[in-house]
PDB file of C-alpha atoms in Angstrom:
ATOM      1  CA  MET I  30      92.666  94.349  91.846  1.00 59.00           C
ATOM      2  CA  ARG I  31      95.735  96.766  93.189  1.00 67.00           C
ATOM      3  CA  THR I  32      98.454  95.711  90.271  1.00 71.00           C
ATOM      4  CA  LEU I  33      96.068  96.699  87.533  1.00 66.00           C
ATOM      5  CA  PHE I  34      95.895  99.996  89.235  1.00 64.00           C
ATOM      6  CA  SER I  35     100.314 100.333  89.946  1.00 67.00           C
ATOM      7  CA  ALA I  36     100.477  98.827  86.411  1.00 65.00           C
ATOM      8  CA  LEU I  37      98.224 101.608  84.812  1.00 64.00           C
ATOM      9  CA  LEU I  38     100.051 104.073  86.958  1.00 60.00           C
ATOM     10  CA  ALA I  39     103.022 103.112  86.061  1.00 63.00           C
ATOM     11  CA  ALA I  40     102.197 103.053  82.199  1.00 64.00           C
ATOM     12  CA  SER I  41     100.757 106.947  82.395  1.00 65.00           C
ATOM     13  CA  LEU I  42     104.254 107.949  84.378  1.00 55.00           C
ATOM     14  CA  LEU I  43     105.972 105.811  81.051  1.00 52.00           C
ATOM     15  CA  ALA I  44     103.969 107.976  78.880  1.00 58.00           C
ATOM     16  CA  GLY I  45     105.345 110.824  80.336  1.00 56.00           C
ATOM     17  CA  LEU I  46     108.883 110.374  80.288  1.00 47.00           C
ATOM     18  CA  LEU I  47     108.329 109.178  76.391  1.00 46.00           C
ATOM     19  CA  ILE I  48     106.759 112.858  75.958  1.00 51.00           C
ATOM     20  CA  GLY I  49     108.885 114.927  77.635  1.00 46.00           C
ATOM     21  CA  CYS I  50     111.332 115.400  80.839  1.00 43.00           C
ATOM     22  CA  SER I  51     113.502 118.117  82.464  1.00 38.00           C
ATOM     23  CA  PRO I  52     115.613 117.809  85.430  1.00 39.00           C
ATOM     24  CA  ALA I  53     113.927 117.249  88.293  1.00 39.00           C
ATOM     25  CA  GLU I  54     112.742 120.597  90.469  1.00 41.00           C
ATOM     26  CA  ASN I  55     112.190 120.202  94.034  1.00 39.00           C
ATOM     27  CA  SER I  56     108.656 121.586  94.919  1.00 40.00           C
ATOM     28  CA  ALA I  57     107.276 124.138  97.202  1.00 41.00           C
ATOM     29  CA  ASP I  58     104.151 122.160  96.931  1.00 43.00           C
ATOM     30  CA  SER I  59     105.944 118.771  98.320  1.00 40.00           C
ATOM     31  CA  PRO I  60     105.914 118.831 101.838  1.00 40.00           C
ATOM     32  CA  ASP I  61     109.222 116.853 101.715  1.00 41.00           C
ATOM     33  CA  GLY I  62     110.085 119.043  99.057  1.00 38.00           C
ATOM     34  CA  ALA I  63     110.200 115.859  96.657  1.00 38.00           C
ATOM     35  CA  ALA I  64     110.293 116.536  93.567  1.00 38.00           C
ATOM     36  CA  ASP I  65     107.086 116.312  91.008  1.00 38.00           C
ATOM     37  CA  SER I  66     106.259 112.906  90.501  1.00 39.00           C
ATOM     38  CA  LEU I  67     102.750 110.945  88.850  1.00 43.00           C
ATOM     39  CA  GLU I  68     102.466 109.082  92.012  1.00 57.00           C
ATOM     40  CA  LYS I  69     100.940 111.929  94.247  1.00 74.00           C
ATOM     41  CA  PRO I  70      98.406 114.661  92.326  1.00 83.00           C
ATOM     42  CA  GLN I  71      98.788 118.281  93.943  1.00 84.00           C
ATOM     43  CA  ASP I  72      95.152 118.997  93.448  1.00 86.00           C
ATOM     44  CA  ILE I  73      92.218 116.975  93.466  1.00 93.00           C
ATOM     45  CA  GLU I  74      88.849 118.932  92.433  1.00 94.00           C
ATOM     46  CA  PHE I  75      85.281 117.245  93.132  1.00 95.00           C
ATOM     47  CA  GLN I  76      82.113 118.592  90.768  1.00 95.00           C
ATOM     48  CA  ASP I  77      78.836 117.300  90.790  1.00 94.00           C
ATOM     49  CA  GLY I  78      76.831 115.220  88.577  1.00 90.00           C
ATOM     50  CA  GLU I  79      76.123 118.595  86.379  1.00 92.00           C
ATOM     51  CA  GLY I  80      79.877 119.437  86.306  1.00 92.00           C
ATOM     52  CA  ASN I  81      79.777 122.144  89.178  1.00 94.00           C
ATOM     53  CA  LEU I  82      82.832 122.432  91.542  1.00 94.00           C
ATOM     54  CA  LEU I  83      81.781 121.080  94.488  1.00 95.00           C
ATOM     55  CA  CYS I  84      85.624 122.079  96.021  1.00 94.00           C
ATOM     56  CA  THR I  85      89.292 121.819  94.996  1.00 92.00           C
ATOM     57  CA  LEU I  86      91.898 120.035  97.661  1.00 93.00           C
ATOM     58  CA  THR I  87      95.288 121.658  97.498  1.00 90.00           C
ATOM     59  CA  ASP I  88      96.722 120.546 100.980  1.00 92.00           C
ATOM     60  CA  PRO I  89      98.945 117.384 100.695  1.00 90.00           C
ATOM     61  CA  SER I  90      97.601 116.375 104.601  1.00 92.00           C
ATOM     62  CA  GLU I  91      94.130 116.457 102.467  1.00 92.00           C
ATOM     63  CA  ILE I  92      95.189 114.699  99.866  1.00 90.00           C
ATOM     64  CA  GLU I  93      97.409 112.176 101.090  1.00 90.00           C
ATOM     65  CA  PRO I  94      94.887 110.348 102.645  1.00 89.00           C
ATOM     66  CA  ILE I  95      92.461 109.812  99.589  1.00 89.00           C
ATOM     67  CA  TRP I  96      95.451 109.242  97.740  1.00 87.00           C
ATOM     68  CA  GLU I  97      96.488 106.531 100.012  1.00 87.00           C
ATOM     69  CA  LEU I  98      92.870 105.132  99.848  1.00 85.00           C
ATOM     70  CA  LEU I  99      92.054 104.636  96.376  1.00 82.00           C
ATOM     71  CA  ASP I 100      96.417 103.495  95.568  1.00 81.00           C
ATOM     72  CA  GLU I 101      95.467 100.331  98.242  1.00 81.00           C
ATOM     73  CA  THR I 102      91.643  99.770  97.109  1.00 77.00           C
ATOM     74  CA  ASP I 103      91.593  96.382  95.465  1.00 74.00           C
ATOM     75  CA  TRP I 104      90.202  97.557  92.005  1.00 75.00           C
ATOM     76  CA  GLU I 105      87.331  94.821  90.671  1.00 72.00           C
ATOM     77  CA  PRO I 106      86.933  95.661  86.951  1.00 77.00           C
ATOM     78  CA  VAL I 107      83.089  95.830  85.928  1.00 76.00           C
ATOM     79  CA  ASP I 108      81.683  94.690  82.828  1.00 70.00           C
ATOM     80  CA  VAL I 109      80.790  97.411  80.698  1.00 58.00           C
ATOM     81  CA  SER I 110      77.247  96.066  79.788  1.00 58.00           C
ATOM     82  CA  GLU I 111      76.568  95.742  83.574  1.00 51.00           C
ATOM     83  CA  ASP I 112      76.701  99.169  85.405  1.00 46.00           C
ATOM     84  CA  ALA I 113      78.470 101.202  83.648  1.00 47.00           C
ATOM     85  CA  PRO I 114      78.391 105.307  82.223  1.00 53.00           C
ATOM     86  CA  GLU I 115      76.889 103.267  78.721  1.00 50.00           C
ATOM     87  CA  SER I 116      73.889 101.933  80.901  1.00 62.00           C
ATOM     88  CA  GLY I 117      72.588 105.433  81.509  1.00 77.00           C
ATOM     89  CA  LEU I 118      73.366 106.072  85.701  1.00 81.00           C
ATOM     90  CA  PRO I 119      73.403 109.558  86.412  1.00 89.00           C
ATOM     91  CA  VAL I 120      77.095 111.062  87.227  1.00 90.00           C
ATOM     92  CA  GLU I 121      77.059 111.299  91.116  1.00 92.00           C
ATOM     93  CA  LEU I 122      80.360 112.721  91.580  1.00 93.00           C
ATOM     94  CA  VAL I 123      83.183 113.619  89.600  1.00 94.00           C
ATOM     95  CA  THR I 124      87.051 113.737  91.050  1.00 94.00           C
ATOM     96  CA  ILE I 125      89.503 115.282  88.772  1.00 93.00           C
ATOM     97  CA  PHE I 126      93.550 114.313  89.720  1.00 92.00           C
ATOM     98  CA  THR I 127      96.132 117.233  88.883  1.00 85.00           C
ATOM     99  CA  GLN I 128      99.186 117.735  89.155  1.00 80.00           C
ATOM    100  CA  ARG I 129     101.584 120.424  87.386  1.00 71.00           C
ATOM    101  CA  PRO I 130     102.889 119.030  84.197  1.00 67.00           C
ATOM    102  CA  THR I 131     106.640 118.383  83.199  1.00 66.00           C
ATOM    103  CA  GLN I 132     108.679 121.071  82.109  1.00 62.00           C
ATOM    104  CA  THR I 133     110.032 120.023  78.909  1.00 65.00           C
ATOM    105  CA  VAL I 134     113.222 121.530  76.497  1.00 66.00           C
ATOM    106  CA  LEU I 135     110.879 122.400  73.334  1.00 70.00           C
ATOM    107  CA  GLY I 136     107.738 123.299  75.516  1.00 66.00           C
ATOM    108  CA  PRO I 137     106.215 126.708  77.170  1.00 64.00           C
ATOM    109  CA  LYS I 138     107.605 127.784  80.427  1.00 67.00           C
ATOM    110  CA  VAL I 139     105.936 125.412  83.035  1.00 61.00           C
ATOM    111  CA  GLU I 140     103.615 128.339  85.878  1.00 65.00           C
ATOM    112  CA  ASP I 141     103.528 127.269  88.709  1.00 65.00           C
ATOM    113  CA  GLU I 142      99.687 127.105  88.844  1.00 65.00           C
ATOM    114  CA  ASP I 143      99.695 125.152  85.719  1.00 66.00           C
ATOM    115  CA  ARG I 144      98.058 121.899  86.056  1.00 70.00           C
ATOM    116  CA  GLU I 145      97.531 118.744  84.063  1.00 75.00           C
ATOM    117  CA  GLU I 146      94.709 115.974  84.490  1.00 78.00           C
ATOM    118  CA  ILE I 147      96.199 113.070  85.707  1.00 84.00           C
ATOM    119  CA  MET I 148      92.941 110.990  86.569  1.00 90.00           C
ATOM    120  CA  ARG I 149      89.361 110.884  86.640  1.00 92.00           C
ATOM    121  CA  LEU I 150      87.205 108.960  88.455  1.00 92.00           C
ATOM    122  CA  THR I 151      83.679 109.423  88.123  1.00 92.00           C
ATOM    123  CA  VAL I 152      80.873 107.573  90.417  1.00 90.00           C
ATOM    124  CA  TYR I 153      77.223 106.527  89.486  1.00 87.00           C
ATOM    125  CA  GLU I 154      74.103 106.935  91.249  1.00 86.00           C
ATOM    126  CA  GLY I 155      72.683 104.050  93.645  1.00 81.00           C
ATOM    127  CA  SER I 156      75.624 102.327  91.955  1.00 81.00           C
ATOM    128  CA  ASP I 157      79.111 101.299  92.991  1.00 81.00           C
ATOM    129  CA  THR I 158      80.701 101.106  89.898  1.00 81.00           C
ATOM    130  CA  ALA I 159      83.044 104.248  88.836  1.00 87.00           C
ATOM    131  CA  ALA I 160      84.808 105.105  85.608  1.00 89.00           C
ATOM    132  CA  LEU I 161      88.591 105.278  86.059  1.00 87.00           C
ATOM    133  CA  GLN I 162      90.063 107.981  83.558  1.00 89.00           C
ATOM    134  CA  MET I 163      93.813 108.122  82.815  1.00 87.00           C
ATOM    135  CA  PRO I 164      95.642 109.838  79.862  1.00 85.00           C
ATOM    136  CA  LEU I 165      95.904 106.561  77.584  1.00 86.00           C
ATOM    137  CA  PHE I 166      93.206 104.132  79.572  1.00 84.00           C
ATOM    138  CA  GLN I 167      89.454 104.412  80.320  1.00 85.00           C
ATOM    139  CA  PHE I 168      87.896 101.588  82.179  1.00 84.00           C
ATOM    140  CA  SER I 169      84.975 101.048  84.493  1.00 86.00           C
ATOM    141  CA  VAL I 170      85.979  99.247  88.303  1.00 86.00           C
ATOM    142  CA  GLN I 171      83.667  98.225  91.471  1.00 85.00           C
ATOM    143  CA  LEU I 172      84.898 101.300  94.720  1.00 84.00           C
ATOM    144  CA  THR I 173      84.803 100.249  97.362  1.00 85.00           C
ATOM    145  CA  GLU I 174      81.993 101.315 100.005  1.00 84.00           C
ATOM    146  CA  GLY I 175      85.504 103.198 102.006  1.00 86.00           C
ATOM    147  CA  ALA I 176      85.986 104.518  99.274  1.00 88.00           C
ATOM    148  CA  ARG I 177      82.828 106.043  97.787  1.00 88.00           C
ATOM    149  CA  GLU I 178      82.552 107.232 101.625  1.00 90.00           C
ATOM    150  CA  THR I 179      85.767 109.434 101.356  1.00 90.00           C
ATOM    151  CA  LEU I 180      85.396 110.387  98.317  1.00 91.00           C
ATOM    152  CA  ARG I 181      81.817 112.315  99.201  1.00 91.00           C
ATOM    153  CA  SER I 182      83.426 112.881 102.470  1.00 92.00           C
ATOM    154  CA  ALA I 183      86.190 115.363 100.627  1.00 92.00           C
ATOM    155  CA  ALA I 184      83.619 116.810  98.438  1.00 91.00           C
ATOM    156  CA  GLY I 185      81.411 117.779 101.396  1.00 91.00           C
ATOM    157  CA  LEU I 186      78.720 115.547 100.134  1.00 88.00           C
ATOM    158  CA  PRO I 187      76.521 113.727 103.000  1.00 85.00           C
ATOM    159  CA  SER I 188      77.277 110.717 103.701  1.00 77.00           C
ATOM    160  CA  ALA I 189      75.099 108.181 100.969  1.00 68.00           C
ATOM    161  CA  ASP I 190      73.215 106.279 104.482  1.00 66.00           C
ATOM    162  CA  ALA I 191      72.371 109.882 105.317  1.00 59.00           C
ATOM    163  CA  ALA I 192      71.259 111.194 101.211  1.00 52.00           C
TER     164      ALA I 192
END
């Protein structure tokens, strides 16, 4: 459901524009000096099932392959009653995508280290189900084995085959 993922990303971007926006600034965090956008996170944080920080990626060269893989994933929605958080599965990995908040005319000054969550992907043990949360949406999706293994590897977890 790549179209669904793209539509939700666009809706979140539109919501950000409605809340407030300022003229684009060149970002030192962007490798090409492009303005910050919702299309790519600036940080990816990985937490284990208990909420302990495993690692944080801040290097664009590490973030880009993960973001491209997720953007290219064919997201398959999962019926909540089948294999979702409500079924009591333990959390295996939480991936939190963040970026610098939009500077607004009426809001406080945004510092370079300030980050806000733009997306959270929660993966469940023994399941190909993940909960995808965005500022305005939350739903369960079927995660491909390639996407799951990429997230596990980036978080420093052993392969599911080795576990």
